[in-house]
Amino acid sequence: MLNEGSGSTNEFLHDLNIYVENHLSPDVAQRTLQQIMDGGNYVTSRRSVYQQRNAVTDATYQAWAGPTGSHTLQLAAGKTLVTQLMDDNDLDAIIYPSTNAYGTIGTNMRLSPNTGMPAVTLPMGTTGAGQGGAAVGVNLEWLGRDFSEGVLLGLAYDFEQATHYRTTPTLYPALG
């Protein structure tokens, strides 16, 4: 379950097209990913990523995210496993650190997206010198059962009030 990919490649074009159709002003001329690339209005160092995402066909998307797609089935299996773990241990939430402070992709950051279960993340402090020598924020994530958002927010609020770990990052000072 933790090794299941994020899906950003397979989902991107499909979801972009839905967003454009439902939310983008009709005045915007570039309405497809190909038109955006042709117009040059993107981060050019990411061109190969956009080309890869633009090449995902509807058949590929459906095989991954359709009703019987591999990702759909993996999400259902992950939810079943984690819910059973919580039931077996009488847990209201599972709490774990969530960060990629040193530029690595931590598999713990995939637990909520790969189960579809609700989660809330709060700061728990900072690392020592992280990327570029600056301290980097480290977070805790609370994962809960379906429809347990109230419980999760209550637990997170209690943690926040007890610790006051949230600080203003030095790289991003408060707005004037």
mmCIF file of C-alpha atoms in Angstrom:
data_model
loop_
_atom_site.group_PDB
_atom_site.id
_atom_site.type_symbol
_atom_site.label_atom_id
_atom_site.label_comp_id
_atom_site.label_asym_id
_atom_site.label_seq_id
_atom_site.Cartn_x
_atom_site.Cartn_y
_atom_site.Cartn_z
ATOM 1 C CA MET A 1 0.000 0.000 0.000
ATOM 2 C CA LEU A 2 2.807 2.438 0.847
ATOM 3 C CA ASN A 3 4.565 1.641 -2.414
ATOM 4 C CA GLU A 4 1.537 2.563 -4.523
ATOM 5 C CA GLY A 5 2.421 5.564 -6.652
ATOM 6 C CA SER A 6 0.805 8.930 -6.114
ATOM 7 C CA GLY A 7 -0.877 8.863 -9.485
ATOM 8 C CA SER A 8 0.077 12.389 -10.423
ATOM 9 C CA THR A 9 1.083 11.162 -13.882
ATOM 10 C CA ASN A 10 -2.083 9.154 -14.527
ATOM 11 C CA GLU A 11 -4.508 11.616 -12.940
ATOM 12 C CA PHE A 12 -3.107 14.915 -14.123
ATOM 13 C CA LEU A 13 -4.500 15.213 -17.651
ATOM 14 C CA HIS A 14 -7.864 13.704 -16.738
ATOM 15 C CA ASP A 15 -8.322 16.024 -13.755
ATOM 16 C CA LEU A 16 -6.978 19.074 -15.607
ATOM 17 C CA ASN A 17 -9.514 18.538 -18.377
ATOM 18 C CA ILE A 18 -12.369 18.317 -15.852
ATOM 19 C CA TYR A 19 -11.141 21.450 -14.089
ATOM 20 C CA VAL A 20 -10.900 23.393 -17.358
ATOM 21 C CA GLU A 21 -14.370 22.268 -18.417
ATOM 22 C CA ASN A 22 -16.034 23.164 -15.118
ATOM 23 C CA HIS A 23 -14.076 26.048 -13.642
ATOM 24 C CA LEU A 24 -11.827 27.875 -16.098
ATOM 25 C CA SER A 25 -13.080 31.155 -17.521
ATOM 26 C CA PRO A 26 -14.137 30.905 -21.159
ATOM 27 C CA ASP A 27 -11.851 33.890 -21.773
ATOM 28 C CA VAL A 28 -8.759 31.715 -21.221
ATOM 29 C CA ALA A 29 -7.512 30.700 -24.666
ATOM 30 C CA GLN A 30 -5.149 27.868 -23.728
ATOM 31 C CA ARG A 31 -7.558 25.139 -22.624
ATOM 32 C CA THR A 32 -5.507 21.962 -22.993
ATOM 33 C CA LEU A 33 -2.162 20.872 -21.672
ATOM 34 C CA GLN A 34 -0.861 20.753 -25.261
ATOM 35 C CA GLN A 35 -1.996 24.346 -25.850
ATOM 36 C CA ILE A 36 -0.241 25.436 -22.651
ATOM 37 C CA MET A 37 2.981 23.757 -23.774
ATOM 38 C CA ASP A 38 2.664 25.178 -27.288
ATOM 39 C CA GLY A 39 2.153 28.649 -25.789
ATOM 40 C CA GLY A 40 5.209 28.376 -23.557
ATOM 41 C CA ASN A 41 3.320 29.339 -20.377
ATOM 42 C CA TYR A 42 4.812 26.750 -18.040
ATOM 43 C CA VAL A 43 8.002 25.985 -16.142
ATOM 44 C CA THR A 44 10.191 24.929 -19.049
ATOM 45 C CA SER A 45 12.405 22.655 -16.946
ATOM 46 C CA ARG A 46 9.273 20.518 -16.366
ATOM 47 C CA ARG A 47 8.508 20.063 -20.088
ATOM 48 C CA SER A 48 9.279 16.326 -20.101
ATOM 49 C CA VAL A 49 6.945 15.834 -17.124
ATOM 50 C CA TYR A 50 4.127 17.652 -18.924
ATOM 51 C CA GLN A 51 4.766 15.695 -22.120
ATOM 52 C CA GLN A 52 4.601 12.433 -20.163
ATOM 53 C CA ARG A 53 1.348 13.489 -18.497
ATOM 54 C CA ASN A 54 -0.111 14.678 -21.786
ATOM 55 C CA ALA A 55 0.512 11.231 -23.308
ATOM 56 C CA VAL A 56 -1.704 9.392 -20.794
ATOM 57 C CA THR A 57 -4.684 8.035 -22.696
ATOM 58 C CA ASP A 58 -8.181 7.610 -21.306
ATOM 59 C CA ALA A 59 -7.685 3.828 -21.516
ATOM 60 C CA THR A 60 -4.546 4.100 -19.360
ATOM 61 C CA TYR A 61 -6.385 6.310 -16.892
ATOM 62 C CA GLN A 62 -9.346 3.902 -16.673
ATOM 63 C CA ALA A 63 -7.053 0.876 -16.209
ATOM 64 C CA TRP A 64 -5.544 2.712 -13.267
ATOM 65 C CA ALA A 65 -8.431 4.711 -11.716
ATOM 66 C CA GLY A 66 -11.578 3.239 -13.250
ATOM 67 C CA PRO A 67 -14.017 1.140 -11.211
ATOM 68 C CA THR A 68 -11.802 -1.950 -11.495
ATOM 69 C CA GLY A 69 -8.523 -0.107 -12.041
ATOM 70 C CA SER A 70 -5.343 -1.154 -10.266
ATOM 71 C CA HIS A 71 -5.185 2.007 -8.147
ATOM 72 C CA THR A 72 -8.876 1.833 -7.241
ATOM 73 C CA LEU A 73 -8.438 -1.733 -6.008
ATOM 74 C CA GLN A 74 -5.265 -0.814 -4.099
ATOM 75 C CA LEU A 75 -7.044 2.049 -2.316
ATOM 76 C CA ALA A 76 -9.848 -0.276 -1.233
ATOM 77 C CA ALA A 77 -7.367 -2.880 0.018
ATOM 78 C CA GLY A 78 -5.363 -0.225 1.887
ATOM 79 C CA LYS A 79 -8.470 1.162 3.566
ATOM 80 C CA THR A 80 -9.508 -2.332 4.645
ATOM 81 C CA LEU A 81 -6.067 -3.103 6.109
ATOM 82 C CA VAL A 82 -5.703 0.165 8.006
ATOM 83 C CA THR A 83 -9.278 0.087 9.313
ATOM 84 C CA GLN A 84 -8.712 -3.455 10.557
ATOM 85 C CA LEU A 85 -5.479 -2.363 12.261
ATOM 86 C CA MET A 86 -7.387 0.427 14.001
ATOM 87 C CA ASP A 87 -10.211 -1.946 14.987
ATOM 88 C CA ASP A 88 -7.789 -4.574 16.321
ATOM 89 C CA ASN A 89 -5.991 -2.001 18.472
ATOM 90 C CA ASP A 90 -9.029 0.122 19.464
ATOM 91 C CA LEU A 91 -7.485 3.255 17.895
ATOM 92 C CA ASP A 92 -9.211 6.534 17.117
ATOM 93 C CA ALA A 93 -6.254 7.668 15.000
ATOM 94 C CA ILE A 94 -2.818 6.634 13.824
ATOM 95 C CA ILE A 95 -0.182 9.325 14.349
ATOM 96 C CA TYR A 96 3.119 9.426 12.486
ATOM 97 C CA PRO A 97 5.729 11.959 11.342
ATOM 98 C CA SER A 98 5.217 13.284 7.845
ATOM 99 C CA THR A 99 7.926 15.244 6.124
ATOM 100 C CA ASN A 100 10.299 15.235 3.205
ATOM 101 C CA ALA A 101 12.638 17.701 4.860
ATOM 102 C CA TYR A 102 15.724 16.354 3.159
ATOM 103 C CA GLY A 103 14.308 16.006 -0.339
ATOM 104 C CA THR A 104 13.388 12.330 -0.138
ATOM 105 C CA ILE A 105 9.926 10.994 -0.661
ATOM 106 C CA GLY A 106 8.828 9.451 2.614
ATOM 107 C CA THR A 107 6.457 6.551 2.155
ATOM 108 C CA ASN A 108 4.632 7.611 5.313
ATOM 109 C CA MET A 109 3.292 10.534 3.298
ATOM 110 C CA ARG A 110 1.309 8.099 1.169
ATOM 111 C CA LEU A 111 -0.805 6.528 3.913
ATOM 112 C CA SER A 112 -3.761 8.919 3.680
ATOM 113 C CA PRO A 113 -3.786 9.318 -0.123
ATOM 114 C CA ASN A 114 -3.401 5.574 -0.683
ATOM 115 C CA THR A 115 -6.253 4.645 1.631
ATOM 116 C CA GLY A 116 -8.596 7.552 0.985
ATOM 117 C CA MET A 117 -8.885 7.981 4.746
ATOM 118 C CA PRO A 118 -9.010 11.463 6.288
ATOM 119 C CA ALA A 119 -5.906 13.021 7.800
ATOM 120 C CA VAL A 120 -4.746 16.292 9.297
ATOM 121 C CA THR A 121 -1.126 17.444 9.534
ATOM 122 C CA LEU A 122 0.390 19.856 12.051
ATOM 123 C CA PRO A 123 3.886 21.200 12.681
ATOM 124 C CA MET A 124 5.834 19.453 15.450
ATOM 125 C CA GLY A 125 9.080 21.394 15.178
ATOM 126 C CA THR A 126 11.994 21.782 12.813
ATOM 127 C CA THR A 127 15.015 19.815 11.750
ATOM 128 C CA GLY A 128 18.527 21.055 12.231
ATOM 129 C CA ALA A 129 20.086 22.364 9.058
ATOM 130 C CA GLY A 130 18.018 21.044 6.170
ATOM 131 C CA GLN A 131 18.133 21.822 2.474
ATOM 132 C CA GLY A 132 20.172 24.946 1.820
ATOM 133 C CA GLY A 133 21.289 25.048 5.455
ATOM 134 C CA ALA A 134 17.925 26.297 6.742
ATOM 135 C CA ALA A 135 15.833 24.561 9.378
ATOM 136 C CA VAL A 136 12.995 22.646 7.763
ATOM 137 C CA GLY A 137 9.597 22.037 9.316
ATOM 138 C CA VAL A 138 8.690 18.562 10.491
ATOM 139 C CA ASN A 139 5.066 17.533 10.863
ATOM 140 C CA LEU A 140 2.848 14.985 12.575
ATOM 141 C CA GLU A 141 -0.079 13.530 10.708
ATOM 142 C CA TRP A 142 -3.224 12.109 12.302
ATOM 143 C CA LEU A 143 -4.981 9.482 10.161
ATOM 144 C CA GLY A 144 -8.529 8.517 11.062
ATOM 145 C CA ARG A 145 -11.417 6.360 10.046
ATOM 146 C CA ASP A 146 -13.832 7.403 7.340
ATOM 147 C CA PHE A 147 -16.029 10.293 8.466
ATOM 148 C CA SER A 148 -13.958 10.907 11.625
ATOM 149 C CA GLU A 149 -12.877 14.413 10.676
ATOM 150 C CA GLY A 150 -14.355 15.869 13.890
ATOM 151 C CA VAL A 151 -12.292 13.510 16.040
ATOM 152 C CA LEU A 152 -9.146 14.201 14.004
ATOM 153 C CA LEU A 153 -9.550 17.960 14.175
ATOM 154 C CA GLY A 154 -10.163 17.747 17.931
ATOM 155 C CA LEU A 155 -7.001 15.702 18.478
ATOM 156 C CA ALA A 156 -4.973 18.034 16.266
ATOM 157 C CA TYR A 157 -6.356 21.114 18.009
ATOM 158 C CA ASP A 158 -5.442 19.694 21.418
ATOM 159 C CA PHE A 159 -1.903 18.984 20.197
ATOM 160 C CA GLU A 160 -1.586 22.464 18.727
ATOM 161 C CA GLN A 161 -2.785 24.146 21.919
ATOM 162 C CA ALA A 162 -0.550 22.016 24.129
ATOM 163 C CA THR A 163 2.649 22.472 22.104
ATOM 164 C CA HIS A 164 2.513 25.748 20.141
ATOM 165 C CA TYR A 165 5.095 24.190 17.792
ATOM 166 C CA ARG A 166 4.026 26.288 14.803
ATOM 167 C CA THR A 167 6.715 28.819 13.968
ATOM 168 C CA THR A 168 7.181 31.192 11.069
ATOM 169 C CA PRO A 169 9.676 29.639 8.639
ATOM 170 C CA THR A 170 12.785 31.767 8.133
ATOM 171 C CA LEU A 171 12.612 31.274 4.363
ATOM 172 C CA TYR A 172 9.021 32.566 4.297
ATOM 173 C CA PRO A 173 8.546 35.411 6.798
ATOM 174 C CA ALA A 174 5.151 36.822 7.704
ATOM 175 C CA LEU A 175 3.481 38.965 5.078
ATOM 176 C CA GLY A 176 3.509 42.714 5.624
#
